[in-house]
Amino acid sequence: MLDNQKIRSHFPFFKHTELVYLDNGATTQKPQNVIDAITDFYTYHNANVHRGVSEFASNTTALYEQARTKLAHYCQVTAEQIVWTKGATEAINLVASSIDAHIEKDDVIIISGLEHHANIVPWQTLCKRTGAKLHILPVDANGVLNLDVSLAMINTLKPKLMAISHASNTLGNILPIQDLLDAAHAINAITLVDGAQAMQHLRPNISALSCDFYVLSAHKMFGPTGVGALIAKPHSLSLLSTYQTGGEMIERVSFNETSFRHGNARFEAGTPNIGGVIGFAAALDFMGSSEMATQLAVEKELYQYTLNALKQIDGIKIYGDLNNNIGTISFNYKDEHNLDVATLLDQAGIIVRSGNHCTQPLINLLGVAGTIRVSLSCYNSFDDIDRFIVALKQAIELLD
């Protein structure tokens, strides 16, 4: 049986509240070591990186670059493949804003019907600039990707670029990412994977996936907000033009001409979020700890427990792929508005997410105004789910 109290004890949030937090797809709570690392940086190590010659500044630079090495180890890539960004959204925008030279009029860009707005709008904008055409891999009425049709579309349309989520933020579906990447690689397409939801739950080997670009956000991995990364194959970075200019990413500047640094350094202009990156390193330490070794089993057990409890309530409609899932459940109750249900849950101290979850096209395809989303993490417990189900049944009694 699930026993995650040791993991839960690392999170001060749960020591100071009776709230049931089931909105981990939006952001995860932070363990004490992350909070301490950020406080320690600003208390004892606050200096800019890569610039000072003092031992004090050099030590801060070392801490900052150690974080890059830790992320590389976690993702099974090299440190030179990592570009620090503000998050997955900026990482996608970096690629979409910098790859125009390789996208021509009438080229095809493919995404799926499950995508977050952050993996839709940048490609729409690129298409408007270049005259490329955006095509959508289809999902069925329940929100599950049609793999056979998707593979046929890739083979027929021969996209220049494919951008696909590893797991759906709305439904929790784990996409058949390797099949899609293999098909795209066979026609030499440029590939980007949105791993914002997958990184905590799936811990993918990014080298094995062999996509050109993979993006992530620290705050969905127990780290701070405002930090993320673009992970790229070395030769894939060379496909991108300079994204932002200024300090740090330059090699030499005169009033007549400027040359830029090479590799990942070319995309890191200005003073970075140093404290956030160091806090993210602490989050990676936590994710690699012995307590987290059984995280995936914990989440799978809790997911099944939650799913079974919801299925026993008449009138509940659950969407998505319930077998290949990161631990996120989207549902509605009869014709009741999702916001009404979520508001009643909130009044009972249960934090869930309601609405379109930044996936308006997917929600429209499902034919609903929105859904109620429960997204689980390692620190959630059976007691959390029991309290959620009791509160849900009470909400239903009020609404019926």
Short mmCIF file of C-alpha atoms in Angstrom, two decimals:
data_model
loop_
_atom_site.label_atom_id
_atom_site.label_comp_id
_atom_site.label_asym_id
_atom_site.label_seq_id
_atom_site.Cartn_x
_atom_site.Cartn_y
_atom_site.Cartn_z
CA MET A 1 0.00 0.00 0.00
CA LEU A 2 0.98 3.60 -0.59
CA ASP A 3 3.13 5.13 2.14
CA ASN A 4 4.59 8.45 1.03
CA GLN A 5 4.70 10.31 4.33
CA LYS A 6 8.49 10.52 4.14
CA ILE A 7 8.27 12.25 0.76
CA ARG A 8 5.46 14.50 2.01
CA SER A 9 7.53 15.55 5.02
CA HIS A 10 9.98 17.37 2.70
CA PHE A 11 7.29 19.91 1.73
CA PRO A 12 6.60 22.70 4.23
CA PHE A 13 3.35 23.54 2.41
CA PHE A 14 1.69 20.49 3.93
CA LYS A 15 2.83 21.34 7.45
CA HIS A 16 0.96 24.63 7.46
CA THR A 17 -2.30 23.90 5.68
CA GLU A 18 -5.20 21.46 5.65
CA LEU A 19 -5.78 22.06 1.94
CA VAL A 20 -5.79 19.10 -0.44
CA TYR A 21 -3.58 20.12 -3.34
CA LEU A 22 -4.53 18.33 -6.58
CA ASP A 23 -3.33 20.90 -9.13
CA ASN A 24 0.17 19.62 -9.81
CA GLY A 25 -0.24 19.94 -13.58
CA ALA A 26 -0.26 23.71 -13.04
CA THR A 27 2.72 23.75 -10.68
CA THR A 28 4.21 21.51 -8.02
CA GLN A 29 4.85 22.44 -4.40
CA LYS A 30 8.49 23.00 -3.42
CA PRO A 31 10.55 20.83 -1.06
CA GLN A 32 12.47 22.48 1.76
CA ASN A 33 15.85 21.93 0.11
CA VAL A 34 14.75 24.04 -2.89
CA ILE A 35 13.56 26.85 -0.66
CA ASP A 36 16.80 26.64 1.34
CA ALA A 37 18.96 26.68 -1.80
CA ILE A 38 17.33 29.86 -3.10
CA THR A 39 17.55 31.55 0.31
CA ASP A 40 21.17 30.46 0.68
CA PHE A 41 22.06 31.89 -2.74
CA TYR A 42 20.65 35.33 -2.02
CA THR A 43 22.02 35.32 1.53
CA TYR A 44 25.58 34.12 0.91
CA HIS A 45 26.35 33.78 -2.82
CA ASN A 46 24.63 36.63 -4.67
CA ALA A 47 26.91 37.55 -7.58
CA ASN A 48 26.61 37.68 -11.34
CA VAL A 49 27.90 34.72 -13.32
CA HIS A 50 30.57 34.33 -16.01
CA ARG A 51 31.86 37.89 -15.51
CA GLY A 52 33.61 38.50 -12.22
CA VAL A 53 37.25 37.52 -11.65
CA SER A 54 36.89 37.39 -7.87
CA GLU A 55 36.81 34.04 -6.11
CA PHE A 56 33.38 34.96 -4.75
CA ALA A 57 31.91 35.48 -8.24
CA SER A 58 33.74 32.42 -9.61
CA ASN A 59 32.18 30.24 -6.91
CA THR A 60 28.71 31.47 -7.89
CA THR A 61 29.44 30.70 -11.54
CA ALA A 62 30.49 27.20 -10.50
CA LEU A 63 27.19 26.64 -8.65
CA TYR A 64 25.27 27.90 -11.68
CA GLU A 65 27.10 25.63 -14.13
CA GLN A 66 26.82 22.66 -11.74
CA ALA A 67 23.06 23.01 -12.13
CA ARG A 68 23.42 22.66 -15.90
CA THR A 69 25.49 19.51 -15.37
CA LYS A 70 22.87 18.07 -13.00
CA LEU A 71 20.09 18.64 -15.52
CA ALA A 72 22.22 17.07 -18.25
CA HIS A 73 22.74 14.00 -16.08
CA TYR A 74 19.01 13.78 -15.30
CA CYS A 75 18.12 13.96 -19.01
CA GLN A 76 21.08 11.82 -20.18
CA VAL A 77 22.50 14.53 -22.45
CA THR A 78 25.60 16.74 -22.30
CA ALA A 79 25.70 20.10 -20.56
CA GLU A 80 26.49 21.81 -23.89
CA GLN A 81 23.04 20.78 -25.16
CA ILE A 82 21.19 22.81 -22.51
CA VAL A 83 20.01 26.39 -23.00
CA TRP A 84 18.51 28.00 -19.90
CA THR A 85 15.16 29.74 -20.52
CA LYS A 86 12.30 31.17 -18.45
CA GLY A 87 10.32 27.96 -19.02
CA ALA A 88 8.97 25.58 -21.64
CA THR A 89 6.96 28.38 -23.27
CA GLU A 90 10.02 30.53 -23.89
CA ALA A 91 11.95 27.50 -25.11
CA ILE A 92 9.29 26.77 -27.75
CA ASN A 93 9.21 30.43 -28.73
CA LEU A 94 13.00 30.44 -29.02
CA VAL A 95 12.83 27.69 -31.65
CA ALA A 96 9.74 29.01 -33.44
CA SER A 97 11.21 32.53 -33.61
CA SER A 98 14.64 31.45 -34.80
CA ILE A 99 14.08 28.79 -37.46
CA ASP A 100 12.62 30.89 -40.29
CA ALA A 101 15.61 30.26 -42.55
CA HIS A 102 14.63 26.59 -42.76
CA ILE A 103 10.88 27.07 -43.27
CA GLU A 104 9.59 28.04 -46.70
CA LYS A 105 6.22 28.92 -48.21
CA ASP A 106 3.88 25.90 -48.28
CA ASP A 107 6.14 23.82 -46.03
CA VAL A 108 4.12 21.74 -43.58
CA ILE A 109 4.33 22.06 -39.81
CA ILE A 110 2.54 19.38 -37.79
CA ILE A 111 1.27 19.48 -34.21
CA SER A 112 -1.34 17.34 -32.44
CA GLY A 113 -4.88 18.13 -31.35
CA LEU A 114 -3.80 17.77 -27.73
CA GLU A 115 -1.40 20.70 -27.60
CA HIS A 116 -1.16 23.46 -25.01
CA HIS A 117 -1.56 26.96 -26.44
CA ALA A 118 2.19 27.40 -25.94
CA ASN A 119 2.75 24.68 -28.56
CA ILE A 120 0.15 26.06 -30.96
CA VAL A 121 0.43 29.83 -31.13
CA PRO A 122 4.21 30.08 -31.82
CA TRP A 123 3.78 27.78 -34.84
CA GLN A 124 0.75 29.70 -36.09
CA THR A 125 2.88 32.84 -35.90
CA LEU A 126 5.73 31.14 -37.77
CA CYS A 127 3.30 30.05 -40.48
CA LYS A 128 2.02 33.62 -40.88
CA ARG A 129 5.59 34.88 -41.29
CA THR A 130 6.73 32.22 -43.74
CA GLY A 131 3.63 31.02 -45.57
CA ALA A 132 3.99 27.51 -44.14
CA LYS A 133 0.88 25.43 -43.46
CA LEU A 134 -0.13 24.10 -40.05
CA HIS A 135 -1.67 20.61 -39.93
CA ILE A 136 -3.13 18.85 -36.88
CA LEU A 137 -2.71 15.19 -35.96
CA PRO A 138 -6.25 14.03 -35.07
CA VAL A 139 -7.63 12.91 -31.73
CA ASP A 140 -10.90 11.06 -31.21
CA ALA A 141 -14.01 12.32 -29.42
CA ASN A 142 -12.54 11.25 -26.07
CA GLY A 143 -9.24 13.02 -26.64
CA VAL A 144 -7.02 10.09 -27.64
CA LEU A 145 -4.55 10.50 -30.51
CA ASN A 146 -5.28 8.37 -33.58
CA LEU A 147 -1.83 6.88 -34.14
CA ASP A 148 -2.49 5.13 -37.46
CA VAL A 149 -3.95 8.26 -39.06
CA SER A 150 -1.18 10.38 -37.55
CA LEU A 151 1.57 8.19 -38.98
CA ALA A 152 -0.14 8.22 -42.37
CA MET A 153 -0.34 12.03 -42.25
CA ILE A 154 3.37 12.30 -41.45
CA ASN A 155 4.27 9.96 -44.32
CA THR A 156 1.97 11.74 -46.77
CA LEU A 157 2.43 15.40 -45.82
CA LYS A 158 6.17 15.08 -45.17
CA PRO A 159 6.33 17.96 -42.68
CA LYS A 160 9.38 20.15 -42.44
CA LEU A 161 8.81 20.36 -38.67
CA MET A 162 6.79 18.43 -36.09
CA ALA A 163 6.12 19.81 -32.57
CA ILE A 164 4.36 17.41 -30.22
CA SER A 165 3.69 17.12 -26.50
CA HIS A 166 5.09 14.13 -24.62
CA ALA A 167 2.04 14.11 -22.34
CA SER A 168 -1.17 16.12 -22.38
CA ASN A 169 -1.52 18.75 -19.69
CA THR A 170 -5.32 18.52 -19.86
CA LEU A 171 -5.95 14.78 -20.05
CA GLY A 172 -2.68 13.22 -18.88
CA ASN A 173 -2.37 11.13 -22.04
CA ILE A 174 1.13 9.82 -22.71
CA LEU A 175 1.54 10.17 -26.43
CA PRO A 176 3.21 7.42 -28.53
CA ILE A 177 6.11 9.77 -28.89
CA GLN A 178 8.72 7.36 -30.17
CA ASP A 179 6.47 6.13 -33.01
CA LEU A 180 5.78 9.72 -34.03
CA LEU A 181 9.44 10.71 -33.83
CA ASP A 182 10.55 7.66 -35.83
CA ALA A 183 8.10 8.56 -38.59
CA ALA A 184 9.25 12.19 -38.59
CA HIS A 185 12.93 11.22 -38.62
CA ALA A 186 12.31 8.93 -41.60
CA ILE A 187 11.38 11.97 -43.70
CA ASN A 188 14.09 14.18 -42.12
CA ALA A 189 11.67 16.47 -40.31
CA ILE A 190 12.87 18.78 -37.55
CA THR A 191 11.32 17.62 -34.28
CA LEU A 192 10.41 19.34 -31.03
CA VAL A 193 8.89 17.66 -27.97
CA ASP A 194 7.06 19.62 -25.27
CA GLY A 195 8.08 17.79 -22.10
CA ALA A 196 6.60 20.20 -19.54
CA GLN A 197 4.24 17.56 -18.13
CA ALA A 198 6.38 14.50 -18.78
CA MET A 199 9.65 15.37 -17.09
CA GLN A 200 8.49 14.81 -13.51
CA HIS A 201 6.45 11.69 -14.16
CA LEU A 202 8.28 9.86 -16.96
CA ARG A 203 11.93 10.90 -16.55
CA PRO A 204 12.64 10.41 -20.25
CA ASN A 205 16.02 9.57 -21.71
CA ILE A 206 16.20 12.49 -24.11
CA SER A 207 19.24 11.18 -25.94
CA ALA A 208 17.34 7.97 -26.70
CA LEU A 209 14.33 9.92 -27.98
CA SER A 210 16.67 11.62 -30.44
CA CYS A 211 14.44 14.64 -31.06
CA ASP A 212 16.05 17.84 -32.23
CA PHE A 213 14.59 19.89 -29.38
CA TYR A 214 13.04 19.03 -26.01
CA VAL A 215 11.61 21.70 -23.69
CA LEU A 216 10.82 21.68 -19.96
CA SER A 217 9.82 23.88 -17.02
CA ALA A 218 11.41 23.70 -13.56
CA HIS A 219 8.27 24.63 -11.63
CA LYS A 220 6.55 21.43 -12.74
CA MET A 221 9.53 19.47 -11.36
CA PHE A 222 9.45 20.83 -7.76
CA GLY A 223 11.68 23.74 -8.78
CA PRO A 224 11.04 27.50 -8.88
CA THR A 225 9.02 29.40 -11.44
CA GLY A 226 10.79 31.41 -14.12
CA VAL A 227 13.28 28.68 -15.04
CA GLY A 228 13.22 26.15 -17.85
CA ALA A 229 15.40 24.72 -20.55
CA LEU A 230 15.71 24.00 -24.22
CA ILE A 231 17.63 20.77 -24.76
CA ALA A 232 18.94 20.43 -28.28
CA LYS A 233 21.16 18.22 -30.34
CA PRO A 234 24.39 20.15 -31.00
CA HIS A 235 23.81 20.34 -34.75
CA SER A 236 20.16 21.35 -34.18
CA LEU A 237 21.22 24.53 -32.37
CA SER A 238 23.01 25.55 -35.56
CA LEU A 239 19.62 25.62 -37.32
CA LEU A 240 18.55 28.56 -35.18
CA SER A 241 19.30 32.20 -35.77
CA THR A 242 20.17 34.46 -32.86
CA TYR A 243 17.11 34.84 -30.61
CA GLN A 244 18.00 37.69 -28.26
CA THR A 245 21.09 39.87 -28.24
CA GLY A 246 22.97 41.79 -25.57
CA GLY A 247 25.48 40.87 -22.94
CA GLU A 248 26.78 37.38 -22.19
CA MET A 249 26.06 35.86 -25.61
CA ILE A 250 28.53 38.04 -27.48
CA GLU A 251 32.07 37.16 -28.48
CA ARG A 252 33.26 40.56 -29.69
CA VAL A 253 31.51 43.92 -30.16
CA SER A 254 32.45 47.07 -32.04
CA PHE A 255 30.25 49.90 -33.29
CA ASN A 256 30.47 48.43 -36.76
CA GLU A 257 30.08 44.70 -36.15
CA THR A 258 29.33 42.07 -33.53
CA SER A 259 30.24 38.40 -33.40
CA PHE A 260 28.45 35.90 -31.18
CA ARG A 261 29.50 32.98 -29.04
CA HIS A 262 28.87 29.49 -30.35
CA GLY A 263 26.65 26.64 -29.22
CA ASN A 264 24.26 27.06 -26.30
CA ALA A 265 25.97 30.27 -25.10
CA ARG A 266 24.64 32.11 -28.17
CA PHE A 267 21.10 31.84 -26.78
CA GLU A 268 21.67 33.04 -23.22
CA ALA A 269 21.62 36.84 -23.39
CA GLY A 270 21.68 38.97 -20.27
CA THR A 271 21.81 38.14 -16.59
CA PRO A 272 20.00 34.84 -16.06
CA ASN A 273 17.74 33.76 -13.20
CA ILE A 274 20.75 32.58 -11.19
CA GLY A 275 18.90 31.92 -7.95
CA GLY A 276 16.19 30.05 -9.82
CA VAL A 277 18.69 27.84 -11.64
CA ILE A 278 20.44 27.01 -8.37
CA GLY A 279 17.03 26.25 -6.83
CA PHE A 280 16.30 23.96 -9.77
CA ALA A 281 19.54 22.10 -9.07
CA ALA A 282 18.23 21.41 -5.56
CA ALA A 283 14.96 20.14 -7.06
CA LEU A 284 16.95 17.74 -9.24
CA ASP A 285 18.79 16.55 -6.12
CA PHE A 286 15.42 15.88 -4.50
CA MET A 287 14.14 14.02 -7.56
CA GLY A 288 17.23 11.83 -7.48
CA SER A 289 16.92 11.03 -3.78
CA SER A 290 16.23 7.57 -2.39
CA GLU A 291 12.77 8.67 -1.22
CA MET A 292 11.82 9.40 -4.81
CA ALA A 293 13.03 6.07 -6.16
CA THR A 294 9.52 4.64 -5.88
CA GLN A 295 7.75 7.78 -7.10
CA LEU A 296 6.39 6.26 -10.30
CA ALA A 297 4.87 3.30 -8.45
CA VAL A 298 3.36 5.68 -5.86
CA GLU A 299 1.73 7.81 -8.53
CA LYS A 300 0.41 4.82 -10.48
CA GLU A 301 -1.21 3.34 -7.37
CA LEU A 302 -2.78 6.65 -6.41
CA TYR A 303 -3.98 7.29 -9.97
CA GLN A 304 -5.79 3.96 -10.10
CA TYR A 305 -7.33 4.58 -6.69
CA THR A 306 -8.62 7.99 -7.83
CA LEU A 307 -9.87 6.66 -11.15
CA ASN A 308 -11.75 3.78 -9.53
CA ALA A 309 -13.38 6.12 -7.00
CA LEU A 310 -14.58 8.50 -9.73
CA LYS A 311 -15.94 5.67 -11.86
CA GLN A 312 -18.23 4.66 -9.00
CA ILE A 313 -20.07 8.02 -9.09
CA ASP A 314 -23.03 8.02 -11.48
CA GLY A 315 -22.93 10.90 -13.92
CA ILE A 316 -19.16 11.33 -14.01
CA LYS A 317 -17.66 11.48 -17.51
CA ILE A 318 -13.88 10.98 -17.71
CA TYR A 319 -11.89 12.00 -20.79
CA GLY A 320 -8.61 10.90 -22.31
CA ASP A 321 -6.46 7.78 -22.38
CA LEU A 322 -6.94 6.15 -18.98
CA ASN A 323 -4.36 3.41 -19.57
CA ASN A 324 -1.39 5.49 -20.72
CA ASN A 325 -1.47 8.39 -18.32
CA ILE A 326 0.89 10.45 -16.13
CA GLY A 327 -1.67 10.72 -13.32
CA THR A 328 -3.99 13.45 -14.56
CA ILE A 329 -7.76 12.98 -14.73
CA SER A 330 -10.14 15.34 -16.52
CA PHE A 331 -13.84 14.86 -15.88
CA ASN A 332 -17.26 16.48 -15.75
CA TYR A 333 -20.44 15.73 -13.84
CA LYS A 334 -23.51 15.49 -16.08
CA ASP A 335 -24.28 18.93 -17.54
CA GLU A 336 -23.05 20.88 -14.54
CA HIS A 337 -20.56 23.63 -15.36
CA ASN A 338 -17.00 22.70 -14.42
CA LEU A 339 -16.48 26.04 -12.66
CA ASP A 340 -19.46 25.43 -10.36
CA VAL A 341 -18.12 22.04 -9.30
CA ALA A 342 -14.58 23.38 -8.81
CA THR A 343 -15.86 26.32 -6.75
CA LEU A 344 -17.71 24.00 -4.37
CA LEU A 345 -14.60 21.83 -4.09
CA ASP A 346 -12.53 24.91 -3.31
CA GLN A 347 -14.93 25.84 -0.51
CA ALA A 348 -14.27 22.39 0.94
CA GLY A 349 -10.49 22.93 0.78
CA ILE A 350 -9.87 20.83 -2.34
CA ILE A 351 -7.67 22.54 -4.94
CA VAL A 352 -8.31 21.34 -8.49
CA ARG A 353 -8.18 23.11 -11.84
CA SER A 354 -11.20 23.91 -14.01
CA GLY A 355 -11.69 25.47 -17.42
CA ASN A 356 -9.97 24.89 -20.75
CA HIS A 357 -6.46 24.38 -19.29
CA CYS A 358 -4.88 26.44 -22.12
CA THR A 359 -6.12 23.85 -24.63
CA GLN A 360 -9.16 25.55 -26.13
CA PRO A 361 -9.05 23.59 -29.43
CA LEU A 362 -9.01 20.28 -27.53
CA ILE A 363 -11.85 21.35 -25.23
CA ASN A 364 -13.90 22.43 -28.26
CA LEU A 365 -13.27 19.03 -29.85
CA LEU A 366 -14.54 17.32 -26.69
CA GLY A 367 -17.70 19.40 -27.02
CA VAL A 368 -17.66 20.79 -23.48
CA ALA A 369 -17.19 24.19 -21.85
CA GLY A 370 -14.21 22.86 -19.91
CA THR A 371 -13.29 20.09 -17.50
CA ILE A 372 -12.38 19.58 -13.87
CA ARG A 373 -8.78 18.41 -13.69
CA VAL A 374 -7.18 16.42 -10.91
CA SER A 375 -3.40 16.15 -11.37
CA LEU A 376 -1.43 14.03 -8.93
CA SER A 377 2.11 14.07 -7.61
CA CYS A 378 4.26 11.98 -5.31
CA TYR A 379 3.19 13.76 -2.12
CA ASN A 380 -0.52 13.15 -2.60
CA SER A 381 -2.10 10.46 -0.44
CA PHE A 382 -5.11 8.16 -0.15
CA ASP A 383 -6.46 10.55 2.46
CA ASP A 384 -6.27 13.39 -0.08
CA ILE A 385 -8.34 11.38 -2.52
CA ASP A 386 -10.85 10.26 0.11
CA ARG A 387 -11.39 13.89 1.14
CA PHE A 388 -11.71 14.91 -2.51
CA ILE A 389 -14.33 12.23 -3.22
CA VAL A 390 -16.35 13.15 -0.12
CA ALA A 391 -16.28 16.83 -1.13
CA LEU A 392 -17.21 15.96 -4.72
CA LYS A 393 -20.23 13.93 -3.60
CA GLN A 394 -21.32 16.79 -1.35
CA ALA A 395 -20.98 19.22 -4.28
CA ILE A 396 -23.06 16.92 -6.46
CA GLU A 397 -25.80 16.79 -3.82
CA LEU A 398 -25.96 20.57 -3.81
CA LEU A 399 -26.04 20.80 -7.60
CA ASP A 400 -28.58 18.04 -8.28
#
